């Protein structure tokens, strides 16, 4: 029997993920600016569009991260790249120091989330991200070559972040559990009423993202099922081979005691 394994090009998957994340970032930033200007007030950590913006940014920063081996296993944290910013923009050292001094933060993920919030409050998030993206030589230690932060989509998002400088944000992170929050993108927030042109455009973008996401997930399920099927066949062959080896061994032992001459 001949088994065919249809593999998915990793570069194709990564490119689709980058495009989806970039589109989500565009929608999140645009929606946040529009809603903040309409409210005309300082935004706090309870504001849902702001919470979703941080979730989207977290996914962007996590994309293509290399796994770091620790004594607890493998770890992927975007805090490592963010720590580099103070070496590129000296004034960012204040944020890094503030993050490290925050009581209650126990994980690199929590520190990374705190850093993003402080950078937004300082209205320097775009500047810091641009400085980071311009140093691919440093980022290569943390990211795969086709990660979002290493490609054009990362530079586009960094440019879009400039628009957030019109927003006044105020966070009180003492007591906020940034370590254990689950960062899940809420797609429903970007589904607008289809009566307006802008809403239709937003729906089109989010529909395209969801279609691509579902397509990739379906391909992954198909690949996983194929791999599992092949692995089961390999396991069965290994068991059969082990059994045959044991039988040959038993036959070999019997032959050792077989008489050298056969009488008629």
PDB file of C-alpha atoms in Angstrom:
ATOM      1  CA  UNK A   1       0.000   0.000   0.000  1.00  0.00           C
ATOM      2  CA  UNK A   2       1.137   3.499  -0.720  1.00  0.00           C
ATOM      3  CA  UNK A   3       0.236   6.202   1.795  1.00  0.00           C
ATOM      4  CA  UNK A   4       0.106   9.850   0.698  1.00  0.00           C
ATOM      5  CA  UNK A   5       0.616  12.526   3.319  1.00  0.00           C
ATOM      6  CA  UNK A   6      -0.559  15.982   2.267  1.00  0.00           C
ATOM      7  CA  UNK A   7       1.465  18.494   4.222  1.00  0.00           C
ATOM      8  CA  UNK A   8       0.606  22.151   4.638  1.00  0.00           C
ATOM      9  CA  UNK A   9       3.328  24.637   3.759  1.00  0.00           C
ATOM     10  CA  UNK A  10       4.326  26.282   7.094  1.00  0.00           C
ATOM     11  CA  UNK A  11       5.205  29.518   5.281  1.00  0.00           C
ATOM     12  CA  UNK A  12       1.686  29.643   3.824  1.00  0.00           C
ATOM     13  CA  UNK A  13       0.139  29.175   7.255  1.00  0.00           C
ATOM     14  CA  UNK A  14       2.368  31.816   8.833  1.00  0.00           C
ATOM     15  CA  UNK A  15       1.567  34.310   6.047  1.00  0.00           C
ATOM     16  CA  UNK A  16      -2.169  33.783   6.589  1.00  0.00           C
ATOM     17  CA  UNK A  17      -1.787  34.182  10.338  1.00  0.00           C
ATOM     18  CA  UNK A  18       0.145  37.435   9.848  1.00  0.00           C
ATOM     19  CA  UNK A  19      -2.521  38.823   7.526  1.00  0.00           C
ATOM     20  CA  UNK A  20      -5.329  37.854   9.914  1.00  0.00           C
ATOM     21  CA  UNK A  21      -3.570  39.434  12.884  1.00  0.00           C
ATOM     22  CA  UNK A  22      -2.837  42.600  10.920  1.00  0.00           C
ATOM     23  CA  UNK A  23      -6.504  42.899   9.899  1.00  0.00           C
ATOM     24  CA  UNK A  24      -7.595  42.363  13.493  1.00  0.00           C
ATOM     25  CA  UNK A  25      -5.128  45.018  14.658  1.00  0.00           C
ATOM     26  CA  UNK A  26      -6.499  47.470  12.075  1.00  0.00           C
ATOM     27  CA  UNK A  27     -10.077  46.863  13.188  1.00  0.00           C
ATOM     28  CA  UNK A  28      -9.168  47.035  16.870  1.00  0.00           C
ATOM     29  CA  UNK A  29      -7.164  50.278  16.586  1.00  0.00           C
ATOM     30  CA  UNK A  30      -9.737  51.949  14.323  1.00  0.00           C
ATOM     31  CA  UNK A  31     -12.650  50.964  16.565  1.00  0.00           C
ATOM     32  CA  UNK A  32     -10.815  52.015  19.712  1.00  0.00           C
ATOM     33  CA  UNK A  33      -9.971  55.471  18.343  1.00  0.00           C
ATOM     34  CA  UNK A  34     -13.509  56.079  17.073  1.00  0.00           C
ATOM     35  CA  UNK A  35     -15.211  54.972  20.284  1.00  0.00           C
ATOM     36  CA  UNK A  36     -12.756  56.880  22.477  1.00  0.00           C
ATOM     37  CA  UNK A  37     -13.276  60.121  20.549  1.00  0.00           C
ATOM     38  CA  UNK A  38     -17.049  59.687  20.747  1.00  0.00           C
ATOM     39  CA  UNK A  39     -16.859  59.165  24.511  1.00  0.00           C
ATOM     40  CA  UNK A  40     -14.552  62.120  24.978  1.00  0.00           C
ATOM     41  CA  UNK A  41     -13.105  60.827  28.221  1.00  0.00           C
ATOM     42  CA  UNK A  42     -10.095  59.068  29.700  1.00  0.00           C
ATOM     43  CA  UNK A  43     -10.266  55.315  29.186  1.00  0.00           C
ATOM     44  CA  UNK A  44      -9.643  52.861  31.991  1.00  0.00           C
ATOM     45  CA  UNK A  45      -8.830  49.154  32.148  1.00  0.00           C
ATOM     46  CA  UNK A  46     -12.521  48.159  32.327  1.00  0.00           C
ATOM     47  CA  UNK A  47     -13.277  49.565  28.865  1.00  0.00           C
ATOM     48  CA  UNK A  48     -14.000  46.482  26.682  1.00  0.00           C
ATOM     49  CA  UNK A  49     -12.547  47.777  23.346  1.00  0.00           C
ATOM     50  CA  UNK A  50      -9.352  48.670  25.187  1.00  0.00           C
ATOM     51  CA  UNK A  51      -9.155  45.221  26.753  1.00  0.00           C
ATOM     52  CA  UNK A  52      -9.569  43.667  23.312  1.00  0.00           C
ATOM     53  CA  UNK A  53      -6.871  45.902  21.861  1.00  0.00           C
ATOM     54  CA  UNK A  54      -4.379  44.535  24.375  1.00  0.00           C
ATOM     55  CA  UNK A  55      -5.475  40.978  23.576  1.00  0.00           C
ATOM     56  CA  UNK A  56      -4.874  41.569  19.855  1.00  0.00           C
ATOM     57  CA  UNK A  57      -1.475  43.143  20.551  1.00  0.00           C
ATOM     58  CA  UNK A  58      -0.550  40.192  22.722  1.00  0.00           C
ATOM     59  CA  UNK A  59      -1.380  37.771  19.906  1.00  0.00           C
ATOM     60  CA  UNK A  60       0.708  39.860  17.492  1.00  0.00           C
ATOM     61  CA  UNK A  61       3.697  39.812  19.834  1.00  0.00           C
ATOM     62  CA  UNK A  62       3.348  36.072  20.451  1.00  0.00           C
ATOM     63  CA  UNK A  63       3.221  35.163  16.775  1.00  0.00           C
ATOM     64  CA  UNK A  64       6.250  33.141  15.735  1.00  0.00           C
ATOM     65  CA  UNK A  65       7.941  33.279  19.137  1.00  0.00           C
ATOM     66  CA  UNK A  66      10.706  30.732  19.582  1.00  0.00           C
ATOM     67  CA  UNK A  67      10.258  28.338  22.485  1.00  0.00           C
ATOM     68  CA  UNK A  68      12.743  28.859  25.305  1.00  0.00           C
ATOM     69  CA  UNK A  69      13.675  25.782  27.311  1.00  0.00           C
ATOM     70  CA  UNK A  70      13.473  26.224  31.068  1.00  0.00           C
ATOM     71  CA  UNK A  71      13.603  23.824  33.992  1.00  0.00           C
ATOM     72  CA  UNK A  72       9.791  23.824  33.909  1.00  0.00           C
ATOM     73  CA  UNK A  73       9.694  22.942  30.213  1.00  0.00           C
ATOM     74  CA  UNK A  74       9.270  25.138  27.158  1.00  0.00           C
ATOM     75  CA  UNK A  75       8.153  28.739  27.522  1.00  0.00           C
ATOM     76  CA  UNK A  76       7.041  31.346  24.988  1.00  0.00           C
ATOM     77  CA  UNK A  77       6.899  34.887  26.358  1.00  0.00           C
ATOM     78  CA  UNK A  78       6.787  38.243  24.589  1.00  0.00           C
ATOM     79  CA  UNK A  79       8.312  39.941  27.646  1.00  0.00           C
ATOM     80  CA  UNK A  80      11.808  39.105  26.354  1.00  0.00           C
ATOM     81  CA  UNK A  81      11.546  41.252  23.196  1.00  0.00           C
ATOM     82  CA  UNK A  82       9.848  44.095  25.096  1.00  0.00           C
ATOM     83  CA  UNK A  83      12.747  44.207  27.553  1.00  0.00           C
ATOM     84  CA  UNK A  84      15.010  45.078  24.628  1.00  0.00           C
ATOM     85  CA  UNK A  85      13.258  48.408  24.061  1.00  0.00           C
ATOM     86  CA  UNK A  86      15.077  50.192  26.876  1.00  0.00           C
ATOM     87  CA  UNK A  87      18.372  49.431  25.112  1.00  0.00           C
ATOM     88  CA  UNK A  88      17.067  51.081  21.945  1.00  0.00           C
ATOM     89  CA  UNK A  89      15.104  53.966  23.505  1.00  0.00           C
ATOM     90  CA  UNK A  90      16.651  54.974  26.865  1.00  0.00           C
ATOM     91  CA  UNK A  91      13.479  56.654  28.149  1.00  0.00           C
ATOM     92  CA  UNK A  92      11.719  53.277  28.009  1.00  0.00           C
ATOM     93  CA  UNK A  93      13.873  52.178  30.952  1.00  0.00           C
ATOM     94  CA  UNK A  94      11.377  53.940  33.227  1.00  0.00           C
ATOM     95  CA  UNK A  95       8.594  51.619  32.050  1.00  0.00           C
ATOM     96  CA  UNK A  96      10.709  48.497  32.433  1.00  0.00           C
ATOM     97  CA  UNK A  97      11.695  49.516  35.959  1.00  0.00           C
ATOM     98  CA  UNK A  98       8.064  50.260  36.857  1.00  0.00           C
ATOM     99  CA  UNK A  99       6.976  46.850  35.576  1.00  0.00           C
ATOM    100  CA  UNK A 100       9.625  45.072  37.623  1.00  0.00           C
ATOM    101  CA  UNK A 101       8.573  47.022  40.721  1.00  0.00           C
ATOM    102  CA  UNK A 102       4.877  46.207  40.392  1.00  0.00           C
ATOM    103  CA  UNK A 103       3.806  43.956  43.259  1.00  0.00           C
ATOM    104  CA  UNK A 104       1.971  40.774  42.439  1.00  0.00           C
ATOM    105  CA  UNK A 105       3.404  40.168  38.957  1.00  0.00           C
ATOM    106  CA  UNK A 106       4.860  36.655  38.929  1.00  0.00           C
ATOM    107  CA  UNK A 107       5.069  35.694  35.254  1.00  0.00           C
ATOM    108  CA  UNK A 108       6.780  37.086  32.124  1.00  0.00           C
ATOM    109  CA  UNK A 109       3.359  37.264  30.444  1.00  0.00           C
ATOM    110  CA  UNK A 110       2.031  39.468  33.259  1.00  0.00           C
ATOM    111  CA  UNK A 111       5.049  41.759  32.962  1.00  0.00           C
ATOM    112  CA  UNK A 112       4.582  41.996  29.198  1.00  0.00           C
ATOM    113  CA  UNK A 113       0.923  42.958  29.638  1.00  0.00           C
ATOM    114  CA  UNK A 114       1.831  45.602  32.205  1.00  0.00           C
ATOM    115  CA  UNK A 115       4.492  47.007  29.843  1.00  0.00           C
ATOM    116  CA  UNK A 116       1.955  47.432  27.020  1.00  0.00           C
ATOM    117  CA  UNK A 117      -0.421  49.324  29.307  1.00  0.00           C
ATOM    118  CA  UNK A 118       2.277  51.641  30.625  1.00  0.00           C
ATOM    119  CA  UNK A 119       3.590  52.343  27.114  1.00  0.00           C
ATOM    120  CA  UNK A 120       0.071  53.257  25.955  1.00  0.00           C
ATOM    121  CA  UNK A 121      -0.414  55.587  28.919  1.00  0.00           C
ATOM    122  CA  UNK A 122       2.925  57.210  28.076  1.00  0.00           C
ATOM    123  CA  UNK A 123       1.741  57.582  24.435  1.00  0.00           C
ATOM    124  CA  UNK A 124       4.968  55.962  23.279  1.00  0.00           C
ATOM    125  CA  UNK A 125       3.725  52.539  22.202  1.00  0.00           C
ATOM    126  CA  UNK A 126       4.128  53.230  18.480  1.00  0.00           C
ATOM    127  CA  UNK A 127       7.598  54.716  18.939  1.00  0.00           C
ATOM    128  CA  UNK A 128       8.778  51.782  21.023  1.00  0.00           C
ATOM    129  CA  UNK A 129       7.358  49.191  18.632  1.00  0.00           C
ATOM    130  CA  UNK A 130       8.980  50.894  15.624  1.00  0.00           C
ATOM    131  CA  UNK A 131      12.346  50.962  17.396  1.00  0.00           C
ATOM    132  CA  UNK A 132      12.002  47.262  18.156  1.00  0.00           C
ATOM    133  CA  UNK A 133      10.908  46.232  14.660  1.00  0.00           C
ATOM    134  CA  UNK A 134      13.816  48.128  13.091  1.00  0.00           C
ATOM    135  CA  UNK A 135      16.256  45.821  14.897  1.00  0.00           C
ATOM    136  CA  UNK A 136      15.629  42.479  13.232  1.00  0.00           C
ATOM    137  CA  UNK A 137      19.135  41.417  14.276  1.00  0.00           C
ATOM    138  CA  UNK A 138      18.051  41.530  17.923  1.00  0.00           C
ATOM    139  CA  UNK A 139      14.544  40.177  17.337  1.00  0.00           C
ATOM    140  CA  UNK A 140      15.901  37.094  15.553  1.00  0.00           C
ATOM    141  CA  UNK A 141      16.922  35.740  18.961  1.00  0.00           C
ATOM    142  CA  UNK A 142      13.264  35.590  19.971  1.00  0.00           C
ATOM    143  CA  UNK A 143      11.292  35.136  16.727  1.00  0.00           C
ATOM    144  CA  UNK A 144      11.166  32.792  13.774  1.00  0.00           C
ATOM    145  CA  UNK A 145      12.111  34.449  10.441  1.00  0.00           C
ATOM    146  CA  UNK A 146       8.476  34.564   9.221  1.00  0.00           C
ATOM    147  CA  UNK A 147       6.967  35.857  12.482  1.00  0.00           C
ATOM    148  CA  UNK A 148       4.787  38.968  12.357  1.00  0.00           C
ATOM    149  CA  UNK A 149       7.398  41.098  14.133  1.00  0.00           C
ATOM    150  CA  UNK A 150       9.963  40.106  11.496  1.00  0.00           C
ATOM    151  CA  UNK A 151       7.782  40.878   8.469  1.00  0.00           C
ATOM    152  CA  UNK A 152       6.052  43.846   6.841  1.00  0.00           C
ATOM    153  CA  UNK A 153       2.810  43.336   8.772  1.00  0.00           C
ATOM    154  CA  UNK A 154       4.603  44.164  12.023  1.00  0.00           C
ATOM    155  CA  UNK A 155       5.872  47.467  10.624  1.00  0.00           C
ATOM    156  CA  UNK A 156       2.359  48.340   9.401  1.00  0.00           C
ATOM    157  CA  UNK A 157       0.851  47.703  12.839  1.00  0.00           C
ATOM    158  CA  UNK A 158       3.573  49.799  14.490  1.00  0.00           C
ATOM    159  CA  UNK A 159       2.653  52.660  12.157  1.00  0.00           C
ATOM    160  CA  UNK A 160      -1.063  52.316  12.919  1.00  0.00           C
ATOM    161  CA  UNK A 161      -0.353  52.603  16.641  1.00  0.00           C
ATOM    162  CA  UNK A 162       0.506  56.298  16.176  1.00  0.00           C
ATOM    163  CA  UNK A 163      -3.229  57.018  16.018  1.00  0.00           C
ATOM    164  CA  UNK A 164      -3.610  55.892  19.640  1.00  0.00           C
ATOM    165  CA  UNK A 165      -1.651  58.935  20.803  1.00  0.00           C
ATOM    166  CA  UNK A 166      -4.945  60.878  20.712  1.00  0.00           C
ATOM    167  CA  UNK A 167      -6.283  58.624  23.457  1.00  0.00           C
ATOM    168  CA  UNK A 168      -5.878  59.350  27.154  1.00  0.00           C
ATOM    169  CA  UNK A 169      -5.692  56.131  29.140  1.00  0.00           C
ATOM    170  CA  UNK A 170      -5.360  55.615  32.852  1.00  0.00           C
ATOM    171  CA  UNK A 171      -4.710  52.239  34.459  1.00  0.00           C
ATOM    172  CA  UNK A 172      -4.347  51.229  38.065  1.00  0.00           C
ATOM    173  CA  UNK A 173      -2.541  47.902  37.769  1.00  0.00           C
ATOM    174  CA  UNK A 174      -1.998  47.304  41.466  1.00  0.00           C
ATOM    175  CA  UNK A 175      -4.258  44.414  42.348  1.00  0.00           C
ATOM    176  CA  UNK A 176      -5.094  43.615  38.720  1.00  0.00           C
ATOM    177  CA  UNK A 177      -4.360  39.968  37.918  1.00  0.00           C
ATOM    178  CA  UNK A 178      -2.385  40.265  34.696  1.00  0.00           C
ATOM    179  CA  UNK A 179      -0.687  36.894  35.167  1.00  0.00           C
ATOM    180  CA  UNK A 180      -3.675  34.601  34.778  1.00  0.00           C
ATOM    181  CA  UNK A 181      -5.875  36.542  32.352  1.00  0.00           C
ATOM    182  CA  UNK A 182      -6.912  34.540  29.291  1.00  0.00           C
ATOM    183  CA  UNK A 183      -6.295  36.546  26.126  1.00  0.00           C
ATOM    184  CA  UNK A 184      -9.079  35.491  23.739  1.00  0.00           C
ATOM    185  CA  UNK A 185     -10.064  37.691  20.799  1.00  0.00           C
ATOM    186  CA  UNK A 186     -13.788  38.492  20.880  1.00  0.00           C
ATOM    187  CA  UNK A 187     -14.725  38.621  17.191  1.00  0.00           C
ATOM    188  CA  UNK A 188     -18.278  39.726  17.992  1.00  0.00           C
ATOM    189  CA  UNK A 189     -16.990  43.142  19.034  1.00  0.00           C
ATOM    190  CA  UNK A 190     -16.030  43.898  15.430  1.00  0.00           C
ATOM    191  CA  UNK A 191     -19.285  42.787  13.830  1.00  0.00           C
ATOM    192  CA  UNK A 192     -21.145  46.028  13.118  1.00  0.00           C
ATOM    193  CA  UNK A 193     -24.684  46.756  11.988  1.00  0.00           C
ATOM    194  CA  UNK A 194     -24.790  46.101   8.243  1.00  0.00           C
ATOM    195  CA  UNK A 195     -26.893  49.224   7.537  1.00  0.00           C
ATOM    196  CA  UNK A 196     -23.872  51.512   7.179  1.00  0.00           C
ATOM    197  CA  UNK A 197     -21.109  51.300   4.590  1.00  0.00           C
ATOM    198  CA  UNK A 198     -18.441  51.280   7.278  1.00  0.00           C
ATOM    199  CA  UNK A 199     -20.233  48.489   9.050  1.00  0.00           C
ATOM    200  CA  UNK A 200     -20.404  46.473   5.834  1.00  0.00           C
ATOM    201  CA  UNK A 201     -16.684  46.947   5.250  1.00  0.00           C
ATOM    202  CA  UNK A 202     -15.984  45.826   8.807  1.00  0.00           C
ATOM    203  CA  UNK A 203     -18.209  42.784   8.354  1.00  0.00           C
ATOM    204  CA  UNK A 204     -16.415  41.906   5.127  1.00  0.00           C
ATOM    205  CA  UNK A 205     -13.025  42.054   6.796  1.00  0.00           C
ATOM    206  CA  UNK A 206     -14.046  40.012   9.808  1.00  0.00           C
ATOM    207  CA  UNK A 207     -15.854  37.455   7.621  1.00  0.00           C
ATOM    208  CA  UNK A 208     -12.723  36.999   5.517  1.00  0.00           C
ATOM    209  CA  UNK A 209     -10.660  36.522   8.666  1.00  0.00           C
ATOM    210  CA  UNK A 210     -13.076  33.949  10.078  1.00  0.00           C
ATOM    211  CA  UNK A 211     -13.249  32.086   6.751  1.00  0.00           C
ATOM    212  CA  UNK A 212      -9.459  31.876   6.573  1.00  0.00           C
ATOM    213  CA  UNK A 213      -9.259  30.848  10.209  1.00  0.00           C
ATOM    214  CA  UNK A 214     -11.826  28.073   9.704  1.00  0.00           C
ATOM    215  CA  UNK A 215     -10.081  26.919   6.519  1.00  0.00           C
ATOM    216  CA  UNK A 216      -6.708  26.627   8.237  1.00  0.00           C
ATOM    217  CA  UNK A 217      -8.258  24.850  11.226  1.00  0.00           C
ATOM    218  CA  UNK A 218      -9.939  22.363   8.889  1.00  0.00           C
ATOM    219  CA  UNK A 219      -6.640  21.702   7.096  1.00  0.00           C
ATOM    220  CA  UNK A 220      -4.953  21.196  10.453  1.00  0.00           C
ATOM    221  CA  UNK A 221      -7.658  18.727  11.534  1.00  0.00           C
ATOM    222  CA  UNK A 222      -7.271  16.817   8.257  1.00  0.00           C
ATOM    223  CA  UNK A 223      -3.492  16.703   8.644  1.00  0.00           C
ATOM    224  CA  UNK A 224      -3.759  15.635  12.271  1.00  0.00           C
ATOM    225  CA  UNK A 225      -6.174  12.821  11.398  1.00  0.00           C
ATOM    226  CA  UNK A 226      -3.885  11.632   8.589  1.00  0.00           C
ATOM    227  CA  UNK A 227      -0.851  11.670  10.854  1.00  0.00           C
ATOM    228  CA  UNK A 228      -2.715   9.782  13.596  1.00  0.00           C
ATOM    229  CA  UNK A 229      -3.870   7.182  11.070  1.00  0.00           C
ATOM    230  CA  UNK A 230      -0.345   6.666   9.772  1.00  0.00           C
ATOM    231  CA  UNK A 231       1.031   6.519  13.301  1.00  0.00           C
ATOM    232  CA  UNK A 232      -1.471   3.776  14.170  1.00  0.00           C
ATOM    233  CA  UNK A 233      -0.352   1.787  11.127  1.00  0.00           C
ATOM    234  CA  UNK A 234       3.304   2.267  12.078  1.00  0.00           C
ATOM    235  CA  UNK A 235       2.562   1.088  15.630  1.00  0.00           C
ATOM    236  CA  UNK A 236       0.781  -1.992  14.260  1.00  0.00           C
ATOM    237  CA  UNK A 237       3.737  -2.780  11.983  1.00  0.00           C
ATOM    238  CA  UNK A 238       6.170  -2.364  14.873  1.00  0.00           C
ATOM    239  CA  UNK A 239       4.133  -4.782  17.004  1.00  0.00           C
ATOM    240  CA  UNK A 240       4.003  -7.258  14.130  1.00  0.00           C
ATOM    241  CA  UNK A 241       7.741  -6.916  13.589  1.00  0.00           C
ATOM    242  CA  UNK A 242       8.390  -7.466  17.313  1.00  0.00           C
ATOM    243  CA  UNK A 243       6.256 -10.612  17.251  1.00  0.00           C
ATOM    244  CA  UNK A 244       8.093 -11.964  14.209  1.00  0.00           C
ATOM    245  CA  UNK A 245      11.450 -11.224  15.848  1.00  0.00           C
ATOM    246  CA  UNK A 246      10.388 -13.165  18.936  1.00  0.00           C
ATOM    247  CA  UNK A 247       9.223 -16.114  16.808  1.00  0.00           C
ATOM    248  CA  UNK A 248      12.506 -16.144  14.884  1.00  0.00           C
ATOM    249  CA  UNK A 249      14.385 -16.057  18.172  1.00  0.00           C
ATOM    250  CA  UNK A 250      12.414 -19.054  19.479  1.00  0.00           C
ATOM    251  CA  UNK A 251      13.006 -20.979  16.233  1.00  0.00           C
ATOM    252  CA  UNK A 252      16.711 -20.139  16.436  1.00  0.00           C
ATOM    253  CA  UNK A 253      16.923 -21.580  19.950  1.00  0.00           C
ATOM    254  CA  UNK A 254      15.253 -24.805  18.796  1.00  0.00           C
ATOM    255  CA  UNK A 255      17.648 -25.148  15.882  1.00  0.00           C
ATOM    256  CA  UNK A 256      20.593 -24.980  18.284  1.00  0.00           C
ATOM    257  CA  UNK A 257      19.490 -28.342  19.764  1.00  0.00           C
ATOM    258  CA  UNK A 258      18.408 -29.992  16.485  1.00  0.00           C
ATOM    259  CA  UNK A 259      20.410 -33.214  15.721  1.00  0.00           C
ATOM    260  CA  UNK A 260      23.072 -32.716  13.066  1.00  0.00           C
ATOM    261  CA  UNK A 261      22.232 -36.003  11.334  1.00  0.00           C
ATOM    262  CA  UNK A 262      18.830 -37.274  10.229  1.00  0.00           C
ATOM    263  CA  UNK A 263      18.254 -41.025  10.184  1.00  0.00           C
ATOM    264  CA  UNK A 264      16.135 -42.607   7.559  1.00  0.00           C
TER     265      UNK A 264
END
